[in-house]
Amino acid sequence: MELNERKKLILKAIIDEYMGTAEPVGSRAISKREELGLSSATIRNEMADLEEMGYLVQPHTSAGRIPSDMGYRFYVNSLMSRYQMSVEAVERLRAEMEQKVTQLEMLIKKASVITTLLTNYTTVISTPDLNGAEIKKVDLVSLGGGVVMIVIITKAGAIKNKVVSMGVDEGIVTELSEILNRALSGLMAQDITFAKIQEMQKEIEQRLDLTPKILVNILNFVYEAIEALDETEIYIENTKSILRYPEYSNVEKAQKLLTLLEDEKNLKQMIASDDGKSGVHIKIGKENQFEELADCSLVTVDYSINGKSAGKLGVIGPKRMDYAKVVASLDCISNHIDKILYQLYIGEGEG
């Protein structure tokens, strides 16, 4: 059976209608659309064909039809209209994104909040891999009792810290901080090799009177803190918004989904790259790897630093989400993230 133009128009009309109502769609509701100009009987026959082809399902015998995952997939790939954000909305977004953004964490949180406001869905965003970030400063802070915190600040304002018991006094902490700053400032994490660590070890041994055990603790401490730059973090916003949708009116089903979204490991796996492909990715219902997302769709987009993928911004919502608006919003926000990250990481260094 062929999916001809008339069937495509009817399928699009059914999905558009269901997105707004969340109620099974009958032939009478579709026949009222003047652009189709078709009778209820004709539409009813076409709906039966679409169901047989797998694009629609009938949840109850007496009810209308709702889109299947296959129907949504065809809609997204072939029928979805382009959503055009207004010039005013784009300008407001730009102004809000750039306002007082001087640190990476601030940018990521702001992007997450704005995405939620634009789409009304749950937002997930991962921080960039900072392995390629330039180290601006290394601070050692004595917390008393021989306990020290190392703070690594990147050029983009990202901050990583680690606390360890070293058993050294405050004077040594200050001198050690000077050595580390001189050795590491201006380098990228991947430039800090074992040979570089050995150079620091020689200088520390020459300048400071430390036992071998304390010296090893210090070097391990520094190495682990630098390795932490390679760990991405993840933020989620507006998690409970999913409870507004009738698809999750079942308490047990809703609880399972919320439990999934509370696990950072699951979230990282959920929005991981799709076979290295760039751009917008849409996973519908059972296309998602977690069965708790069977009634949801996940839309993600990459954001970049100087053309290289740095992280993911994603939206989780019901399968009947407004895909066109979500895709347009994510695309616009990711473009602004790209520009701001370029300024934070690279722009200053070009002058």
mmCIF file with all atom_site columns, C-alpha atoms in Angstrom, residues 17-228:
data_model
loop_
_atom_site.group_PDB
_atom_site.id
_atom_site.type_symbol
_atom_site.label_atom_id
_atom_site.label_alt_id
_atom_site.label_comp_id
_atom_site.label_asym_id
_atom_site.label_entity_id
_atom_site.label_seq_id
_atom_site.pdbx_PDB_ins_code
_atom_site.Cartn_x
_atom_site.Cartn_y
_atom_site.Cartn_z
_atom_site.occupancy
_atom_site.B_iso_or_equiv
_atom_site.pdbx_formal_charge
_atom_site.auth_seq_id
_atom_site.auth_comp_id
_atom_site.auth_asym_id
_atom_site.auth_atom_id
_atom_site.pdbx_PDB_model_num
ATOM 1   C CA . GLU A 1 17  ? -4.311  17.782 16.111 1.00 0.00 ? 17  GLU A CA 1
ATOM 2   C CA . TYR A 1 18  ? -3.069  15.206 18.624 1.00 0.00 ? 18  TYR A CA 1
ATOM 3   C CA . MET A 1 19  ? -0.123  17.388 19.641 1.00 0.00 ? 19  MET A CA 1
ATOM 4   C CA . GLY A 1 20  ? -2.557  20.017 20.838 1.00 0.00 ? 20  GLY A CA 1
ATOM 5   C CA . THR A 1 21  ? -5.260  17.877 22.429 1.00 0.00 ? 21  THR A CA 1
ATOM 6   C CA . ALA A 1 22  ? -3.583  14.639 23.628 1.00 0.00 ? 22  ALA A CA 1
ATOM 7   C CA . GLU A 1 23  ? -6.899  12.993 22.730 1.00 0.00 ? 23  GLU A CA 1
ATOM 8   C CA . PRO A 1 24  ? -7.396  10.302 20.057 1.00 0.00 ? 24  PRO A CA 1
ATOM 9   C CA . VAL A 1 25  ? -8.326  11.979 16.782 1.00 0.00 ? 25  VAL A CA 1
ATOM 10  C CA . GLY A 1 26  ? -11.472 11.000 14.868 1.00 0.00 ? 26  GLY A CA 1
ATOM 11  C CA . SER A 1 27  ? -12.319 11.495 11.204 1.00 0.00 ? 27  SER A CA 1
ATOM 12  C CA . ARG A 1 28  ? -14.881 14.194 11.999 1.00 0.00 ? 28  ARG A CA 1
ATOM 13  C CA . ALA A 1 29  ? -12.261 16.482 13.607 1.00 0.00 ? 29  ALA A CA 1
ATOM 14  C CA . ILE A 1 30  ? -10.009 16.147 10.543 1.00 0.00 ? 30  ILE A CA 1
ATOM 15  C CA . SER A 1 31  ? -12.869 16.673 8.050  1.00 0.00 ? 31  SER A CA 1
ATOM 16  C CA . LYS A 1 32  ? -13.391 20.165 9.520  1.00 0.00 ? 32  LYS A CA 1
ATOM 17  C CA . ARG A 1 33  ? -10.023 21.254 8.168  1.00 0.00 ? 33  ARG A CA 1
ATOM 18  C CA . GLU A 1 34  ? -10.862 23.291 5.092  1.00 0.00 ? 34  GLU A CA 1
ATOM 19  C CA . GLU A 1 35  ? -7.435  22.795 3.507  1.00 0.00 ? 35  GLU A CA 1
ATOM 20  C CA . LEU A 1 36  ? -8.152  19.064 3.122  1.00 0.00 ? 36  LEU A CA 1
ATOM 21  C CA . GLY A 1 37  ? -11.640 19.331 1.584  1.00 0.00 ? 37  GLY A CA 1
ATOM 22  C CA . LEU A 1 38  ? -12.386 15.655 2.316  1.00 0.00 ? 38  LEU A CA 1
ATOM 23  C CA . SER A 1 39  ? -15.471 13.946 3.716  1.00 0.00 ? 39  SER A CA 1
ATOM 24  C CA . SER A 1 40  ? -15.511 12.067 7.008  1.00 0.00 ? 40  SER A CA 1
ATOM 25  C CA . ALA A 1 41  ? -16.050 8.789  5.154  1.00 0.00 ? 41  ALA A CA 1
ATOM 26  C CA . THR A 1 42  ? -13.001 9.323  2.927  1.00 0.00 ? 42  THR A CA 1
ATOM 27  C CA . ILE A 1 43  ? -10.852 10.311 5.886  1.00 0.00 ? 43  ILE A CA 1
ATOM 28  C CA . ARG A 1 44  ? -12.094 7.307  7.882  1.00 0.00 ? 44  ARG A CA 1
ATOM 29  C CA . ASN A 1 45  ? -11.014 4.947  5.084  1.00 0.00 ? 45  ASN A CA 1
ATOM 30  C CA . GLU A 1 46  ? -7.610  6.617  4.806  1.00 0.00 ? 46  GLU A CA 1
ATOM 31  C CA . MET A 1 47  ? -7.135  6.448  8.590  1.00 0.00 ? 47  MET A CA 1
ATOM 32  C CA . ALA A 1 48  ? -7.845  2.705  8.480  1.00 0.00 ? 48  ALA A CA 1
ATOM 33  C CA . ASP A 1 49  ? -5.160  2.355  5.788  1.00 0.00 ? 49  ASP A CA 1
ATOM 34  C CA . LEU A 1 50  ? -2.674  4.413  7.826  1.00 0.00 ? 50  LEU A CA 1
ATOM 35  C CA . GLU A 1 51  ? -3.345  2.177  10.819 1.00 0.00 ? 51  GLU A CA 1
ATOM 36  C CA . GLU A 1 52  ? -2.795  -0.941 8.725  1.00 0.00 ? 52  GLU A CA 1
ATOM 37  C CA . MET A 1 53  ? 0.491   0.548  7.444  1.00 0.00 ? 53  MET A CA 1
ATOM 38  C CA . GLY A 1 54  ? 1.682   1.170  10.999 1.00 0.00 ? 54  GLY A CA 1
ATOM 39  C CA . TYR A 1 55  ? 1.551   4.982  11.098 1.00 0.00 ? 55  TYR A CA 1
ATOM 40  C CA . LEU A 1 56  ? -1.458  5.166  13.442 1.00 0.00 ? 56  LEU A CA 1
ATOM 41  C CA . VAL A 1 57  ? -2.793  3.104  16.329 1.00 0.00 ? 57  VAL A CA 1
ATOM 42  C CA . GLN A 1 58  ? -6.257  2.903  17.841 1.00 0.00 ? 58  GLN A CA 1
ATOM 43  C CA . PRO A 1 59  ? -5.978  2.808  21.653 1.00 0.00 ? 59  PRO A CA 1
ATOM 44  C CA . HIS A 1 60  ? -9.624  1.738  22.115 1.00 0.00 ? 60  HIS A CA 1
ATOM 45  C CA . THR A 1 61  ? -12.149 0.189  19.739 1.00 0.00 ? 61  THR A CA 1
ATOM 46  C CA . SER A 1 62  ? -14.534 3.142  19.844 1.00 0.00 ? 62  SER A CA 1
ATOM 47  C CA . ALA A 1 63  ? -11.799 5.817  19.976 1.00 0.00 ? 63  ALA A CA 1
ATOM 48  C CA . GLY A 1 64  ? -10.050 7.747  17.247 1.00 0.00 ? 64  GLY A CA 1
ATOM 49  C CA . ARG A 1 65  ? -6.434  7.202  16.271 1.00 0.00 ? 65  ARG A CA 1
ATOM 50  C CA . ILE A 1 66  ? -3.142  8.410  17.681 1.00 0.00 ? 66  ILE A CA 1
ATOM 51  C CA . PRO A 1 67  ? 0.266   8.455  15.968 1.00 0.00 ? 67  PRO A CA 1
ATOM 52  C CA . SER A 1 68  ? 2.597   5.483  16.383 1.00 0.00 ? 68  SER A CA 1
ATOM 53  C CA . ASP A 1 69  ? 6.359   5.881  16.811 1.00 0.00 ? 69  ASP A CA 1
ATOM 54  C CA . MET A 1 70  ? 6.608   5.146  13.099 1.00 0.00 ? 70  MET A CA 1
ATOM 55  C CA . GLY A 1 71  ? 4.072   7.882  12.377 1.00 0.00 ? 71  GLY A CA 1
ATOM 56  C CA . TYR A 1 72  ? 6.007   10.431 14.440 1.00 0.00 ? 72  TYR A CA 1
ATOM 57  C CA . ARG A 1 73  ? 9.246   9.411  12.744 1.00 0.00 ? 73  ARG A CA 1
ATOM 58  C CA . PHE A 1 74  ? 7.771   9.985  9.289  1.00 0.00 ? 74  PHE A CA 1
ATOM 59  C CA . TYR A 1 75  ? 6.331   13.294 10.472 1.00 0.00 ? 75  TYR A CA 1
ATOM 60  C CA . VAL A 1 76  ? 9.703   14.492 11.782 1.00 0.00 ? 76  VAL A CA 1
ATOM 61  C CA . ASN A 1 77  ? 11.612  13.322 8.699  1.00 0.00 ? 77  ASN A CA 1
ATOM 62  C CA . SER A 1 78  ? 9.177   14.364 5.968  1.00 0.00 ? 78  SER A CA 1
ATOM 63  C CA . LEU A 1 79  ? 6.120   16.345 7.092  1.00 0.00 ? 79  LEU A CA 1
ATOM 64  C CA . MET A 1 80  ? 7.175   18.739 9.843  1.00 0.00 ? 80  MET A CA 1
ATOM 65  C CA . SER A 1 81  ? 6.823   22.432 8.998  1.00 0.00 ? 81  SER A CA 1
ATOM 66  C CA . ARG A 1 82  ? 9.745   24.742 9.714  1.00 0.00 ? 82  ARG A CA 1
ATOM 67  C CA . TYR A 1 83  ? 9.302   26.876 12.834 1.00 0.00 ? 83  TYR A CA 1
ATOM 68  C CA . GLN A 1 84  ? 10.503  30.438 12.418 1.00 0.00 ? 84  GLN A CA 1
ATOM 69  C CA . MET A 1 85  ? 11.484  32.277 15.585 1.00 0.00 ? 85  MET A CA 1
ATOM 70  C CA . SER A 1 86  ? 10.670  35.982 15.440 1.00 0.00 ? 86  SER A CA 1
ATOM 71  C CA . VAL A 1 87  ? 13.454  38.541 15.129 1.00 0.00 ? 87  VAL A CA 1
ATOM 72  C CA . GLU A 1 88  ? 12.411  39.981 18.501 1.00 0.00 ? 88  GLU A CA 1
ATOM 73  C CA . ALA A 1 89  ? 12.575  36.571 20.200 1.00 0.00 ? 89  ALA A CA 1
ATOM 74  C CA . VAL A 1 90  ? 16.028  35.852 18.743 1.00 0.00 ? 90  VAL A CA 1
ATOM 75  C CA . GLU A 1 91  ? 17.298  39.265 19.884 1.00 0.00 ? 91  GLU A CA 1
ATOM 76  C CA . ARG A 1 92  ? 15.924  38.803 23.408 1.00 0.00 ? 92  ARG A CA 1
ATOM 77  C CA . LEU A 1 93  ? 17.537  35.380 23.540 1.00 0.00 ? 93  LEU A CA 1
ATOM 78  C CA . ARG A 1 94  ? 20.897  36.783 22.433 1.00 0.00 ? 94  ARG A CA 1
ATOM 79  C CA . ALA A 1 95  ? 20.766  39.556 25.011 1.00 0.00 ? 95  ALA A CA 1
ATOM 80  C CA . GLU A 1 96  ? 19.797  37.178 27.814 1.00 0.00 ? 96  GLU A CA 1
ATOM 81  C CA . MET A 1 97  ? 22.467  34.614 26.896 1.00 0.00 ? 97  MET A CA 1
ATOM 82  C CA . GLU A 1 98  ? 25.286  37.163 26.766 1.00 0.00 ? 98  GLU A CA 1
ATOM 83  C CA . GLN A 1 99  ? 24.320  39.134 29.866 1.00 0.00 ? 99  GLN A CA 1
ATOM 84  C CA . LYS A 1 100 ? 27.129  38.934 32.463 1.00 0.00 ? 100 LYS A CA 1
ATOM 85  C CA . VAL A 1 101 ? 28.384  35.563 31.190 1.00 0.00 ? 101 VAL A CA 1
ATOM 86  C CA . THR A 1 102 ? 31.991  35.338 32.339 1.00 0.00 ? 102 THR A CA 1
ATOM 87  C CA . GLN A 1 103 ? 32.152  31.737 33.542 1.00 0.00 ? 103 GLN A CA 1
ATOM 88  C CA . LEU A 1 104 ? 31.427  28.437 31.873 1.00 0.00 ? 104 LEU A CA 1
ATOM 89  C CA . GLU A 1 105 ? 29.173  27.148 34.666 1.00 0.00 ? 105 GLU A CA 1
ATOM 90  C CA . MET A 1 106 ? 27.100  30.329 34.510 1.00 0.00 ? 106 MET A CA 1
ATOM 91  C CA . LEU A 1 107 ? 26.650  29.925 30.739 1.00 0.00 ? 107 LEU A CA 1
ATOM 92  C CA . ILE A 1 108 ? 25.589  26.266 30.994 1.00 0.00 ? 108 ILE A CA 1
ATOM 93  C CA . LYS A 1 109 ? 23.031  26.966 33.735 1.00 0.00 ? 109 LYS A CA 1
ATOM 94  C CA . LYS A 1 110 ? 21.648  29.971 31.875 1.00 0.00 ? 110 LYS A CA 1
ATOM 95  C CA . ALA A 1 111 ? 21.300  27.978 28.642 1.00 0.00 ? 111 ALA A CA 1
ATOM 96  C CA . SER A 1 112 ? 19.443  25.256 30.536 1.00 0.00 ? 112 SER A CA 1
ATOM 97  C CA . VAL A 1 113 ? 16.971  27.707 32.094 1.00 0.00 ? 113 VAL A CA 1
ATOM 98  C CA . ILE A 1 114 ? 16.338  29.537 28.805 1.00 0.00 ? 114 ILE A CA 1
ATOM 99  C CA . THR A 1 115 ? 15.739  26.272 26.932 1.00 0.00 ? 115 THR A CA 1
ATOM 100 C CA . THR A 1 116 ? 13.137  25.280 29.522 1.00 0.00 ? 116 THR A CA 1
ATOM 101 C CA . LEU A 1 117 ? 11.421  28.668 29.261 1.00 0.00 ? 117 LEU A CA 1
ATOM 102 C CA . LEU A 1 118 ? 11.269  28.451 25.454 1.00 0.00 ? 118 LEU A CA 1
ATOM 103 C CA . THR A 1 119 ? 10.039  24.857 25.222 1.00 0.00 ? 119 THR A CA 1
ATOM 104 C CA . ASN A 1 120 ? 8.305   24.191 28.590 1.00 0.00 ? 120 ASN A CA 1
ATOM 105 C CA . TYR A 1 121 ? 9.955   20.762 28.651 1.00 0.00 ? 121 TYR A CA 1
ATOM 106 C CA . THR A 1 122 ? 12.668  19.137 30.754 1.00 0.00 ? 122 THR A CA 1
ATOM 107 C CA . THR A 1 123 ? 16.147  20.299 29.722 1.00 0.00 ? 123 THR A CA 1
ATOM 108 C CA . VAL A 1 124 ? 19.428  18.384 29.998 1.00 0.00 ? 124 VAL A CA 1
ATOM 109 C CA . ILE A 1 125 ? 22.841  19.872 29.199 1.00 0.00 ? 125 ILE A CA 1
ATOM 110 C CA . SER A 1 126 ? 26.359  18.505 29.561 1.00 0.00 ? 126 SER A CA 1
ATOM 111 C CA . THR A 1 127 ? 29.417  20.640 30.289 1.00 0.00 ? 127 THR A CA 1
ATOM 112 C CA . PRO A 1 128 ? 32.316  20.596 27.826 1.00 0.00 ? 128 PRO A CA 1
ATOM 113 C CA . ASP A 1 129 ? 35.251  18.255 28.125 1.00 0.00 ? 129 ASP A CA 1
ATOM 114 C CA . LEU A 1 130 ? 37.838  20.659 29.544 1.00 0.00 ? 130 LEU A CA 1
ATOM 115 C CA . ASN A 1 131 ? 40.809  18.553 28.508 1.00 0.00 ? 131 ASN A CA 1
ATOM 116 C CA . GLY A 1 132 ? 41.481  21.142 25.793 1.00 0.00 ? 132 GLY A CA 1
ATOM 117 C CA . ALA A 1 133 ? 40.953  24.121 28.093 1.00 0.00 ? 133 ALA A CA 1
ATOM 118 C CA . GLU A 1 134 ? 43.830  26.435 28.917 1.00 0.00 ? 134 GLU A CA 1
ATOM 119 C CA . ILE A 1 135 ? 44.713  26.599 32.615 1.00 0.00 ? 135 ILE A CA 1
ATOM 120 C CA . LYS A 1 136 ? 44.645  30.184 33.841 1.00 0.00 ? 136 LYS A CA 1
ATOM 121 C CA . LYS A 1 137 ? 45.552  29.710 37.491 1.00 0.00 ? 137 LYS A CA 1
ATOM 122 C CA . VAL A 1 138 ? 46.266  27.062 40.119 1.00 0.00 ? 138 VAL A CA 1
ATOM 123 C CA . ASP A 1 139 ? 45.555  27.879 43.760 1.00 0.00 ? 139 ASP A CA 1
ATOM 124 C CA . LEU A 1 140 ? 46.405  25.871 46.860 1.00 0.00 ? 140 LEU A CA 1
ATOM 125 C CA . VAL A 1 141 ? 44.300  26.804 49.860 1.00 0.00 ? 141 VAL A CA 1
ATOM 126 C CA . SER A 1 142 ? 45.245  25.631 53.353 1.00 0.00 ? 142 SER A CA 1
ATOM 127 C CA . LEU A 1 143 ? 42.163  24.488 55.246 1.00 0.00 ? 143 LEU A CA 1
ATOM 128 C CA . GLY A 1 144 ? 44.088  23.846 58.473 1.00 0.00 ? 144 GLY A CA 1
ATOM 129 C CA . GLY A 1 145 ? 45.350  20.659 60.067 1.00 0.00 ? 145 GLY A CA 1
ATOM 130 C CA . GLY A 1 146 ? 47.467  19.838 57.030 1.00 0.00 ? 146 GLY A CA 1
ATOM 131 C CA . VAL A 1 147 ? 44.388  19.674 54.761 1.00 0.00 ? 147 VAL A CA 1
ATOM 132 C CA . VAL A 1 148 ? 44.761  21.480 51.421 1.00 0.00 ? 148 VAL A CA 1
ATOM 133 C CA . MET A 1 149 ? 42.377  22.266 48.572 1.00 0.00 ? 149 MET A CA 1
ATOM 134 C CA . ILE A 1 150 ? 43.724  22.628 45.054 1.00 0.00 ? 150 ILE A CA 1
ATOM 135 C CA . VAL A 1 151 ? 41.696  24.874 42.746 1.00 0.00 ? 151 VAL A CA 1
ATOM 136 C CA . ILE A 1 152 ? 42.280  24.844 38.981 1.00 0.00 ? 152 ILE A CA 1
ATOM 137 C CA . ILE A 1 153 ? 40.723  27.714 37.031 1.00 0.00 ? 153 ILE A CA 1
ATOM 138 C CA . THR A 1 154 ? 40.580  27.594 33.229 1.00 0.00 ? 154 THR A CA 1
ATOM 139 C CA . LYS A 1 155 ? 40.656  30.571 30.900 1.00 0.00 ? 155 LYS A CA 1
ATOM 140 C CA . ALA A 1 156 ? 36.911  30.156 30.337 1.00 0.00 ? 156 ALA A CA 1
ATOM 141 C CA . GLY A 1 157 ? 36.224  30.440 34.061 1.00 0.00 ? 157 GLY A CA 1
ATOM 142 C CA . ALA A 1 158 ? 35.563  26.748 34.674 1.00 0.00 ? 158 ALA A CA 1
ATOM 143 C CA . ILE A 1 159 ? 36.659  25.686 38.153 1.00 0.00 ? 159 ILE A CA 1
ATOM 144 C CA . LYS A 1 160 ? 37.712  22.247 39.383 1.00 0.00 ? 160 LYS A CA 1
ATOM 145 C CA . ASN A 1 161 ? 38.810  21.562 42.939 1.00 0.00 ? 161 ASN A CA 1
ATOM 146 C CA . LYS A 1 162 ? 39.968  18.677 45.067 1.00 0.00 ? 162 LYS A CA 1
ATOM 147 C CA . VAL A 1 163 ? 40.704  18.359 48.801 1.00 0.00 ? 163 VAL A CA 1
ATOM 148 C CA . VAL A 1 164 ? 43.397  16.155 50.302 1.00 0.00 ? 164 VAL A CA 1
ATOM 149 C CA . SER A 1 165 ? 45.307  15.778 53.581 1.00 0.00 ? 165 SER A CA 1
ATOM 150 C CA . MET A 1 166 ? 48.972  16.593 52.916 1.00 0.00 ? 166 MET A CA 1
ATOM 151 C CA . GLY A 1 167 ? 50.349  17.180 56.380 1.00 0.00 ? 167 GLY A CA 1
ATOM 152 C CA . VAL A 1 168 ? 52.226  20.391 55.419 1.00 0.00 ? 168 VAL A CA 1
ATOM 153 C CA . ASP A 1 169 ? 52.176  23.846 57.006 1.00 0.00 ? 169 ASP A CA 1
ATOM 154 C CA . GLU A 1 170 ? 50.776  27.017 55.439 1.00 0.00 ? 170 GLU A CA 1
ATOM 155 C CA . GLY A 1 171 ? 54.180  28.404 54.400 1.00 0.00 ? 171 GLY A CA 1
ATOM 156 C CA . ILE A 1 172 ? 54.937  25.354 52.277 1.00 0.00 ? 172 ILE A CA 1
ATOM 157 C CA . VAL A 1 173 ? 51.442  25.515 50.740 1.00 0.00 ? 173 VAL A CA 1
ATOM 158 C CA . THR A 1 174 ? 52.157  29.092 49.556 1.00 0.00 ? 174 THR A CA 1
ATOM 159 C CA . GLU A 1 175 ? 55.520  28.173 47.991 1.00 0.00 ? 175 GLU A CA 1
ATOM 160 C CA . LEU A 1 176 ? 54.044  25.053 46.411 1.00 0.00 ? 176 LEU A CA 1
ATOM 161 C CA . SER A 1 177 ? 51.246  27.140 44.908 1.00 0.00 ? 177 SER A CA 1
ATOM 162 C CA . GLU A 1 178 ? 53.836  29.432 43.272 1.00 0.00 ? 178 GLU A CA 1
ATOM 163 C CA . ILE A 1 179 ? 55.669  26.449 41.760 1.00 0.00 ? 179 ILE A CA 1
ATOM 164 C CA . LEU A 1 180 ? 52.486  24.926 40.372 1.00 0.00 ? 180 LEU A CA 1
ATOM 165 C CA . ASN A 1 181 ? 51.296  28.229 38.903 1.00 0.00 ? 181 ASN A CA 1
ATOM 166 C CA . ARG A 1 182 ? 54.591  28.840 37.160 1.00 0.00 ? 182 ARG A CA 1
ATOM 167 C CA . ALA A 1 183 ? 54.655  25.291 35.784 1.00 0.00 ? 183 ALA A CA 1
ATOM 168 C CA . LEU A 1 184 ? 51.009  24.884 34.731 1.00 0.00 ? 184 LEU A CA 1
ATOM 169 C CA . SER A 1 185 ? 49.555  28.302 33.889 1.00 0.00 ? 185 SER A CA 1
ATOM 170 C CA . GLY A 1 186 ? 48.995  28.707 30.149 1.00 0.00 ? 186 GLY A CA 1
ATOM 171 C CA . LEU A 1 187 ? 49.077  24.965 29.472 1.00 0.00 ? 187 LEU A CA 1
ATOM 172 C CA . MET A 1 188 ? 46.220  22.746 28.385 1.00 0.00 ? 188 MET A CA 1
ATOM 173 C CA . ALA A 1 189 ? 45.428  19.603 30.350 1.00 0.00 ? 189 ALA A CA 1
ATOM 174 C CA . GLN A 1 190 ? 46.675  17.313 27.579 1.00 0.00 ? 190 GLN A CA 1
ATOM 175 C CA . ASP A 1 191 ? 50.051  19.139 27.628 1.00 0.00 ? 191 ASP A CA 1
ATOM 176 C CA . ILE A 1 192 ? 50.671  18.149 31.249 1.00 0.00 ? 192 ILE A CA 1
ATOM 177 C CA . THR A 1 193 ? 52.525  14.908 30.609 1.00 0.00 ? 193 THR A CA 1
ATOM 178 C CA . PHE A 1 194 ? 54.383  12.614 32.994 1.00 0.00 ? 194 PHE A CA 1
ATOM 179 C CA . ALA A 1 195 ? 57.612  14.375 31.965 1.00 0.00 ? 195 ALA A CA 1
ATOM 180 C CA . LYS A 1 196 ? 56.076  17.725 32.985 1.00 0.00 ? 196 LYS A CA 1
ATOM 181 C CA . ILE A 1 197 ? 55.095  16.257 36.355 1.00 0.00 ? 197 ILE A CA 1
ATOM 182 C CA . GLN A 1 198 ? 58.697  15.034 36.803 1.00 0.00 ? 198 GLN A CA 1
ATOM 183 C CA . GLU A 1 199 ? 60.002  18.569 36.113 1.00 0.00 ? 199 GLU A CA 1
ATOM 184 C CA . MET A 1 200 ? 57.747  19.913 38.854 1.00 0.00 ? 200 MET A CA 1
ATOM 185 C CA . GLN A 1 201 ? 58.929  17.142 41.161 1.00 0.00 ? 201 GLN A CA 1
ATOM 186 C CA . LYS A 1 202 ? 62.580  18.200 40.720 1.00 0.00 ? 202 LYS A CA 1
ATOM 187 C CA . GLU A 1 203 ? 61.804  21.858 41.478 1.00 0.00 ? 203 GLU A CA 1
ATOM 188 C CA . ILE A 1 204 ? 59.735  20.951 44.537 1.00 0.00 ? 204 ILE A CA 1
ATOM 189 C CA . GLU A 1 205 ? 62.534  18.705 45.837 1.00 0.00 ? 205 GLU A CA 1
ATOM 190 C CA . GLN A 1 206 ? 65.103  21.489 45.363 1.00 0.00 ? 206 GLN A CA 1
ATOM 191 C CA . ARG A 1 207 ? 63.052  24.231 47.016 1.00 0.00 ? 207 ARG A CA 1
ATOM 192 C CA . LEU A 1 208 ? 61.035  22.472 49.704 1.00 0.00 ? 208 LEU A CA 1
ATOM 193 C CA . ASP A 1 209 ? 62.010  20.128 52.491 1.00 0.00 ? 209 ASP A CA 1
ATOM 194 C CA . LEU A 1 210 ? 59.396  17.394 52.112 1.00 0.00 ? 210 LEU A CA 1
ATOM 195 C CA . THR A 1 211 ? 59.396  13.692 52.914 1.00 0.00 ? 211 THR A CA 1
ATOM 196 C CA . PRO A 1 212 ? 59.112  11.347 49.894 1.00 0.00 ? 212 PRO A CA 1
ATOM 197 C CA . LYS A 1 213 ? 55.625  10.302 51.032 1.00 0.00 ? 213 LYS A CA 1
ATOM 198 C CA . ILE A 1 214 ? 54.319  13.883 51.173 1.00 0.00 ? 214 ILE A CA 1
ATOM 199 C CA . LEU A 1 215 ? 55.919  14.654 47.796 1.00 0.00 ? 215 LEU A CA 1
ATOM 200 C CA . VAL A 1 216 ? 54.196  11.646 46.215 1.00 0.00 ? 216 VAL A CA 1
ATOM 201 C CA . ASN A 1 217 ? 50.883  12.736 47.782 1.00 0.00 ? 217 ASN A CA 1
ATOM 202 C CA . ILE A 1 218 ? 51.292  16.221 46.322 1.00 0.00 ? 218 ILE A CA 1
ATOM 203 C CA . LEU A 1 219 ? 52.104  14.997 42.809 1.00 0.00 ? 219 LEU A CA 1
ATOM 204 C CA . ASN A 1 220 ? 49.244  12.473 42.839 1.00 0.00 ? 220 ASN A CA 1
ATOM 205 C CA . PHE A 1 221 ? 46.992  15.225 44.136 1.00 0.00 ? 221 PHE A CA 1
ATOM 206 C CA . VAL A 1 222 ? 47.929  17.557 41.267 1.00 0.00 ? 222 VAL A CA 1
ATOM 207 C CA . TYR A 1 223 ? 47.619  14.812 38.663 1.00 0.00 ? 223 TYR A CA 1
ATOM 208 C CA . GLU A 1 224 ? 44.147  13.774 39.868 1.00 0.00 ? 224 GLU A CA 1
ATOM 209 C CA . ALA A 1 225 ? 42.942  17.384 39.915 1.00 0.00 ? 225 ALA A CA 1
ATOM 210 C CA . ILE A 1 226 ? 44.119  17.853 36.320 1.00 0.00 ? 226 ILE A CA 1
ATOM 211 C CA . GLU A 1 227 ? 42.449  14.600 35.302 1.00 0.00 ? 227 GLU A CA 1
ATOM 212 C CA . ALA A 1 228 ? 39.208  15.981 36.765 1.00 0.00 ? 228 ALA A CA 1
#
